[in-house]
Amino acid sequence: MTSVREAIGRAAAELAEAGLESPRVDADILAAHVLGIDRGRLVLAGEFTDEEEARFRDLVAARRAREPLQHLTRTAWFRRIELGVGPGVFVPRPETELLVEWGLGWLRSAGDSPTVADLCAGSGAIAISIAVELPGSKVYAVESGRRAVEWLRRNAGRYGASEHGVTVVAGDVTEPSTLAELDGRVDLVLANPPYLLTTAAGSLPTEVAKHDPYSALFGGPDGLDVIRGLVPRVAALLRSGGGFGMEHDDTHGEVVPALLRAHGAFTDVKLHHDLAGRARFTTATRTAETRPTGSGWQDGTP
Ligand SMILES: C[S@@+](CC[C@H](N)C(=O)[O-])C[C@H]1O[C@@H](n2cnc3c(N)ncnc32)[C@H](O)[C@@H]1O
């Protein structure tokens, strides 16, 4: 038996030595996870059993080896929801909460029971947040990664997929057949697609480079491969006057708005920055122009 406080102190020192950014916080979270309690209750914790101590040591060793904290606890918090995450699915990032905030604001002035599509849904962070924070909305979450779809289904189920109206669709967001039955009927599309430039691979922290799926991170040499394929689908899905918000790389502050303007189906194109002043997401409105038929629609290349 070891005192929890002493074990945490030793673990925090080891993690600091390994160069982790928040060693004490990480040690606290892992200890609370082992004990099955909230971090705030650690002050009341006495001793680890031998089995708990062994589990704690294994988790600290994994963290030293740069396994993401969220994979070790199998949990990521996003706005008001707790999502299951692990190998095969992208760990949701706090910056994406800004896009959701914008989407909720848009939806609150858009009338009852809106239809929303979350393209590139991953764990379901965006889709489930919208469904939970705006009861009555009907949300479609589209994801192509096989293992990511499993996490997505589990998370949507945990929050009551039918109660909250999240429909999970396994599919490619760039394919015209994906959600084709909703063409022209969606009120709002939100997307956080893979957008990193492949040249960025060498500069990523180990937690990201080794543990987030490659297909969740990278969008080809200029980061725009999936975005180029997704934009025409968004134009087809949205009703006239429908809204679109998409997160992108901070180097895409000019090219993504230009791509949307060049497409021809969008107006009110606006770039949004985060609190640090970085270009973070772009929003637009579907024009009321007549929809083309057949294959004559532009591909969105600026
Ligand atoms: C950056 S992650 C975002 C996940 C989630 N929306 C979030 O914000 O946490 C991008 C997701 O898009 C998925 N993805 C990549 N290409 C796709 C495609 N063509 N169709 C559908 N999903 C795709 C990846 O598997 C990954 O889960």
Coordinates of C-alpha atoms and ligand atoms in Angstrom, one line a residue:
M1 CA 0.0 0.0 0.0
T2 CA 1.3 3.4 -1.0
S3 CA 0.0 6.9 -0.1
V4 CA -1.8 8.3 -3.2
R5 CA -0.3 11.7 -2.5
E6 CA 3.3 10.3 -2.5
A7 CA 2.7 8.3 -5.6
I8 CA 1.3 11.3 -7.5
G9 CA 4.3 13.4 -6.4
R10 CA 6.8 10.7 -7.7
A11 CA 4.8 10.4 -10.9
A12 CA 4.7 14.1 -11.5
A13 CA 8.5 14.3 -11.0
E14 CA 9.0 11.5 -13.6
L15 CA 6.7 13.1 -16.1
A16 CA 8.4 16.5 -15.7
E17 CA 11.8 14.8 -16.2
A18 CA 10.4 13.3 -19.4
G19 CA 9.5 16.8 -20.6
L20 CA 5.8 16.7 -20.4
E21 CA 4.0 20.1 -20.3
S22 CA 1.6 19.5 -17.4
P23 CA 3.2 16.7 -15.3
R24 CA 1.2 17.3 -12.1
V25 CA -2.1 17.6 -13.9
D26 CA -1.4 14.4 -15.8
A27 CA -0.4 12.5 -12.7
D28 CA -3.6 13.8 -10.9
I29 CA -5.9 12.8 -13.7
L30 CA -4.3 9.3 -14.0
A31 CA -4.6 8.7 -10.2
A32 CA -8.2 9.9 -10.2
H33 CA -8.9 7.6 -13.2
V34 CA -7.4 4.6 -11.4
L35 CA -9.4 5.3 -8.2
G36 CA -12.6 6.0 -10.2
I37 CA -13.1 9.4 -8.6
D38 CA -13.2 13.1 -9.7
R39 CA -9.8 14.9 -9.6
G40 CA -11.2 17.3 -7.0
R41 CA -11.7 14.4 -4.6
L42 CA -8.0 13.3 -4.6
V43 CA -7.3 15.4 -1.5
L44 CA -9.5 12.9 0.4
A45 CA -7.8 9.8 -1.1
G46 CA -5.6 7.8 1.3
E47 CA -3.7 4.8 -0.1
F48 CA -3.6 2.9 -3.3
T49 CA -4.0 -0.9 -3.1
D50 CA -1.2 -2.8 -4.6
E51 CA -3.3 -3.5 -7.7
E52 CA -4.2 0.2 -8.1
E53 CA -0.6 1.2 -7.6
A54 CA 0.6 -1.2 -10.3
R55 CA -2.1 0.2 -12.7
F56 CA -1.1 3.7 -11.9
R57 CA 2.6 2.9 -12.6
D58 CA 1.7 1.4 -16.0
L59 CA -0.4 4.4 -17.0
V60 CA 2.4 6.8 -15.9
A61 CA 4.9 4.8 -18.0
A62 CA 2.6 5.0 -21.0
R63 CA 2.2 8.7 -20.5
R64 CA 6.0 9.1 -20.4
A65 CA 6.0 7.3 -23.7
R66 CA 3.7 10.1 -25.0
E67 CA 0.5 8.1 -25.2
P68 CA -2.3 10.8 -25.1
L69 CA -3.9 11.3 -21.7
Q70 CA -7.3 10.9 -23.3
H71 CA -6.3 7.5 -24.7
L72 CA -5.2 6.4 -21.3
T73 CA -8.4 7.4 -19.6
R74 CA -10.5 6.5 -22.7
T75 CA -12.2 9.9 -22.2
A76 CA -12.3 13.3 -23.8
W77 CA -14.4 16.2 -22.6
F78 CA -15.8 18.5 -25.2
R79 CA -18.2 21.3 -24.2
R80 CA -20.8 19.6 -22.1
I81 CA -20.2 16.0 -23.2
E82 CA -17.9 13.2 -22.3
L83 CA -16.7 11.2 -25.3
G84 CA -15.1 7.8 -25.5
V85 CA -11.9 7.9 -27.4
G86 CA -8.9 5.7 -28.1
P87 CA -6.9 4.1 -30.9
G88 CA -8.5 4.8 -34.3
V89 CA -10.3 8.0 -33.6
F90 CA -9.2 11.7 -33.5
V91 CA -9.1 13.2 -30.0
P92 CA -11.4 16.3 -30.2
R93 CA -9.6 19.6 -29.6
P94 CA -10.9 22.6 -27.5
E95 CA -10.5 25.0 -30.5
T96 CA -13.3 23.1 -32.3
E97 CA -15.7 24.3 -29.5
L98 CA -15.6 27.7 -31.3
L99 CA -17.1 26.3 -34.4
V100 CA -19.9 24.6 -32.4
E101 CA -20.5 27.9 -30.6
W102 CA -21.0 29.6 -33.9
G103 CA -23.2 26.8 -35.2
L104 CA -25.5 26.9 -32.1
G105 CA -25.8 30.7 -32.5
W106 CA -26.8 30.2 -36.1
L107 CA -29.3 27.5 -35.3
R108 CA -31.0 29.5 -32.5
S109 CA -32.1 32.1 -35.0
A110 CA -33.1 29.5 -37.6
G111 CA -36.4 28.1 -36.3
D112 CA -37.5 24.8 -34.7
S113 CA -36.2 21.2 -35.5
P114 CA -33.4 22.1 -37.8
T115 CA -31.6 19.5 -39.9
V116 CA -27.8 19.6 -39.3
A117 CA -25.0 17.6 -41.0
D118 CA -21.6 17.1 -39.3
L119 CA -19.2 16.0 -42.1
C120 CA -16.0 14.2 -40.9
A121 CA -17.6 13.5 -37.5
G122 CA -14.8 11.5 -35.8
S123 CA -15.8 10.8 -32.2
G124 CA -19.0 12.8 -32.7
A125 CA -17.9 15.9 -30.8
I126 CA -19.7 18.4 -33.0
A127 CA -22.8 16.3 -33.9
I128 CA -23.5 15.2 -30.3
S129 CA -22.9 18.6 -28.9
I130 CA -25.4 20.1 -31.3
A131 CA -27.9 17.4 -30.5
V132 CA -27.5 17.7 -26.7
E133 CA -27.4 21.5 -26.6
L134 CA -30.2 22.1 -29.1
P135 CA -32.8 19.4 -28.3
G136 CA -35.2 18.9 -31.3
S137 CA -32.4 19.3 -33.9
K138 CA -32.0 16.4 -36.2
V139 CA -28.3 15.7 -36.7
Y140 CA -26.5 13.5 -39.2
A141 CA -22.9 12.5 -38.5
V142 CA -20.8 11.3 -41.4
E143 CA -17.5 9.5 -40.9
S144 CA -15.4 7.2 -43.2
G145 CA -12.8 5.7 -40.8
R146 CA -13.9 2.2 -39.9
R147 CA -12.7 2.4 -36.3
A148 CA -13.7 6.0 -35.9
V149 CA -17.3 5.0 -36.9
E150 CA -17.3 2.4 -34.1
W151 CA -16.4 5.1 -31.5
L152 CA -18.9 7.5 -33.1
R153 CA -21.7 4.9 -32.8
R154 CA -20.8 4.2 -29.2
N155 CA -20.7 7.9 -28.3
A156 CA -24.0 8.6 -30.1
G157 CA -25.6 5.6 -28.3
R158 CA -24.3 6.8 -25.0
Y159 CA -26.1 10.1 -25.4
G160 CA -29.2 8.4 -26.7
A161 CA -28.9 8.5 -30.5
S162 CA -32.6 8.5 -31.1
E163 CA -33.6 10.8 -28.1
H164 CA -31.1 13.4 -29.3
G165 CA -31.6 12.8 -32.9
V166 CA -28.0 11.8 -34.0
T167 CA -28.0 9.5 -37.1
V168 CA -24.6 8.0 -37.8
V169 CA -23.7 7.5 -41.4
A170 CA -20.6 5.5 -42.4
G171 CA -19.5 7.1 -45.7
D172 CA -17.2 9.4 -47.6
V173 CA -18.2 13.0 -47.4
T174 CA -16.8 13.7 -50.9
E175 CA -19.1 11.1 -52.6
P176 CA -22.3 12.6 -54.2
S177 CA -24.2 9.5 -52.9
T178 CA -23.5 10.3 -49.3
L179 CA -26.6 11.8 -47.6
A180 CA -28.0 12.3 -51.2
E181 CA -31.5 11.9 -49.8
L182 CA -31.0 15.2 -47.9
D183 CA -29.9 17.2 -50.9
G184 CA -31.3 20.7 -50.7
R185 CA -32.9 20.1 -47.2
V186 CA -30.1 20.6 -44.7
D187 CA -30.2 23.8 -42.7
L188 CA -26.6 23.8 -41.4
V189 CA -23.4 21.9 -42.3
L190 CA -20.5 21.9 -39.9
A191 CA -17.2 20.2 -40.7
N192 CA -13.8 19.7 -39.2
P193 CA -12.1 17.8 -42.0
P194 CA -8.4 16.6 -42.1
Y195 CA -6.5 19.8 -43.1
L196 CA -2.9 19.6 -42.1
L197 CA -0.3 19.9 -44.9
T198 CA 1.7 16.7 -45.2
T199 CA 4.8 18.8 -44.8
A200 CA 3.7 19.4 -41.2
A201 CA 4.2 15.8 -40.3
G202 CA 7.7 16.2 -38.9
S203 CA 6.7 19.0 -36.5
L204 CA 3.8 17.3 -34.7
P205 CA 4.1 16.2 -31.1
T206 CA 4.5 12.5 -30.6
E207 CA 1.0 12.2 -29.1
V208 CA -0.5 13.5 -32.3
A209 CA 1.8 12.0 -34.9
K210 CA 1.7 8.5 -33.4
H211 CA -1.8 8.3 -32.0
D212 CA -4.3 10.4 -34.1
P213 CA -5.2 8.5 -37.3
Y214 CA -3.2 9.8 -40.3
S215 CA -6.5 10.2 -42.3
A216 CA -7.9 12.4 -39.6
L217 CA -5.0 14.8 -39.7
F218 CA -3.7 15.2 -43.2
G219 CA -5.3 16.8 -46.3
G220 CA -2.5 16.3 -48.8
P221 CA 0.4 18.5 -49.9
D222 CA -1.6 21.8 -49.4
G223 CA -4.0 20.4 -46.8
L224 CA -7.0 20.9 -49.1
D225 CA -7.6 17.5 -50.6
V226 CA -10.7 16.6 -48.5
I227 CA -11.9 20.2 -48.4
R228 CA -12.0 20.5 -52.2
G229 CA -14.1 17.3 -52.4
L230 CA -16.4 18.3 -49.5
V231 CA -17.4 21.8 -50.7
P232 CA -19.5 20.7 -53.7
R233 CA -21.3 18.2 -51.4
V234 CA -22.0 21.0 -48.9
A235 CA -23.5 23.2 -51.8
A236 CA -25.7 20.3 -52.8
L237 CA -26.9 19.4 -49.2
L238 CA -27.8 22.9 -48.1
R239 CA -31.2 24.5 -48.7
S240 CA -31.1 28.1 -50.0
G241 CA -30.1 30.3 -47.1
G242 CA -28.6 27.4 -45.2
G243 CA -25.4 27.9 -43.2
F244 CA -21.9 26.4 -43.4
G245 CA -19.1 26.5 -41.0
M246 CA -15.7 24.7 -41.4
E247 CA -12.6 24.5 -39.3
H248 CA -9.3 24.7 -41.3
D249 CA -5.6 25.2 -40.8
D250 CA -4.4 28.6 -39.7
T251 CA -2.5 29.0 -42.9
H252 CA -5.8 28.6 -44.9
G253 CA -7.2 32.0 -43.9
E254 CA -7.1 33.2 -47.5
V255 CA -7.4 30.1 -49.6
V256 CA -10.5 28.6 -48.0
P257 CA -12.7 31.8 -48.2
A258 CA -11.4 32.1 -51.8
L259 CA -12.4 28.5 -52.6
L260 CA -15.9 29.1 -51.3
R261 CA -16.3 32.4 -53.2
A262 CA -15.0 30.8 -56.4
H263 CA -17.4 27.9 -56.1
G264 CA -20.4 30.2 -56.8
A265 CA -23.0 28.7 -54.4
F266 CA -22.0 30.6 -51.3
T267 CA -22.3 34.2 -50.1
D268 CA -21.5 36.0 -46.8
V269 CA -18.2 34.2 -46.7
K270 CA -16.5 35.1 -43.4
L271 CA -13.2 34.1 -41.8
H272 CA -13.2 33.7 -38.0
H273 CA -10.2 33.9 -35.7
D274 CA -9.5 32.3 -32.3
L275 CA -8.5 34.2 -29.2
A276 CA -4.9 34.1 -30.2
G277 CA -5.7 35.7 -33.5
R278 CA -5.2 32.6 -35.6
A279 CA -7.5 32.0 -38.6
R280 CA -9.6 29.1 -37.3
F281 CA -12.8 28.6 -39.3
T282 CA -14.8 30.0 -42.2
T283 CA -18.5 30.4 -42.5
A284 CA -20.8 31.0 -45.4
T285 CA -24.4 31.0 -46.6
R286 CA -25.9 29.0 -49.4
T287 CA -27.1 31.3 -52.1
A288 CA -30.7 31.1 -53.4
E289 CA -29.5 30.6 -56.9
T290 CA -31.0 27.9 -59.1
R291 CA -29.3 24.5 -58.6
P292 CA -27.5 23.1 -61.7
T293 CA -28.6 19.7 -62.8
G294 CA -26.3 16.9 -64.1
S295 CA -22.6 17.3 -63.7
G296 CA -22.2 20.9 -64.6
W297 CA -21.4 22.1 -61.0
Q298 CA -18.1 23.7 -60.4
D299 CA -15.6 21.8 -58.3
G300 CA -14.6 24.7 -56.1
T301 CA -11.1 25.1 -57.3
P302 CA -10.2 28.8 -56.9
Ligands
LIG1 C1 -9.9 16.3 -37.8 S1 -10.9 14.9 -37.5 C2 -12.3 15.7 -36.8 C3 -13.2 14.8 -36.0 C4 -14.3 15.5 -35.3 N1 -15.2 16.2 -36.2 C5 -13.7 16.5 -34.3 O1 -13.9 17.7 -34.5 O2 -13.2 16.1 -33.3 C6 -11.4 14.5 -39.2 C7 -12.2 13.3 -39.4 O3 -12.6 13.1 -40.7 C8 -12.6 11.8 -41.1 N2 -12.4 11.8 -42.6 C9 -11.3 12.0 -43.3 N3 -11.6 12.0 -44.7 C10 -13.0 11.7 -44.7 C11 -13.9 11.5 -45.8 N4 -13.5 11.6 -47.1 N5 -15.2 11.2 -45.5 C12 -15.6 11.1 -44.2 N6 -14.8 11.3 -43.2 C13 -13.5 11.6 -43.4 C14 -11.4 11.2 -40.4 O4 -11.5 9.8 -40.2 C15 -11.5 12.0 -39.0 O5 -12.3 11.2 -38.1

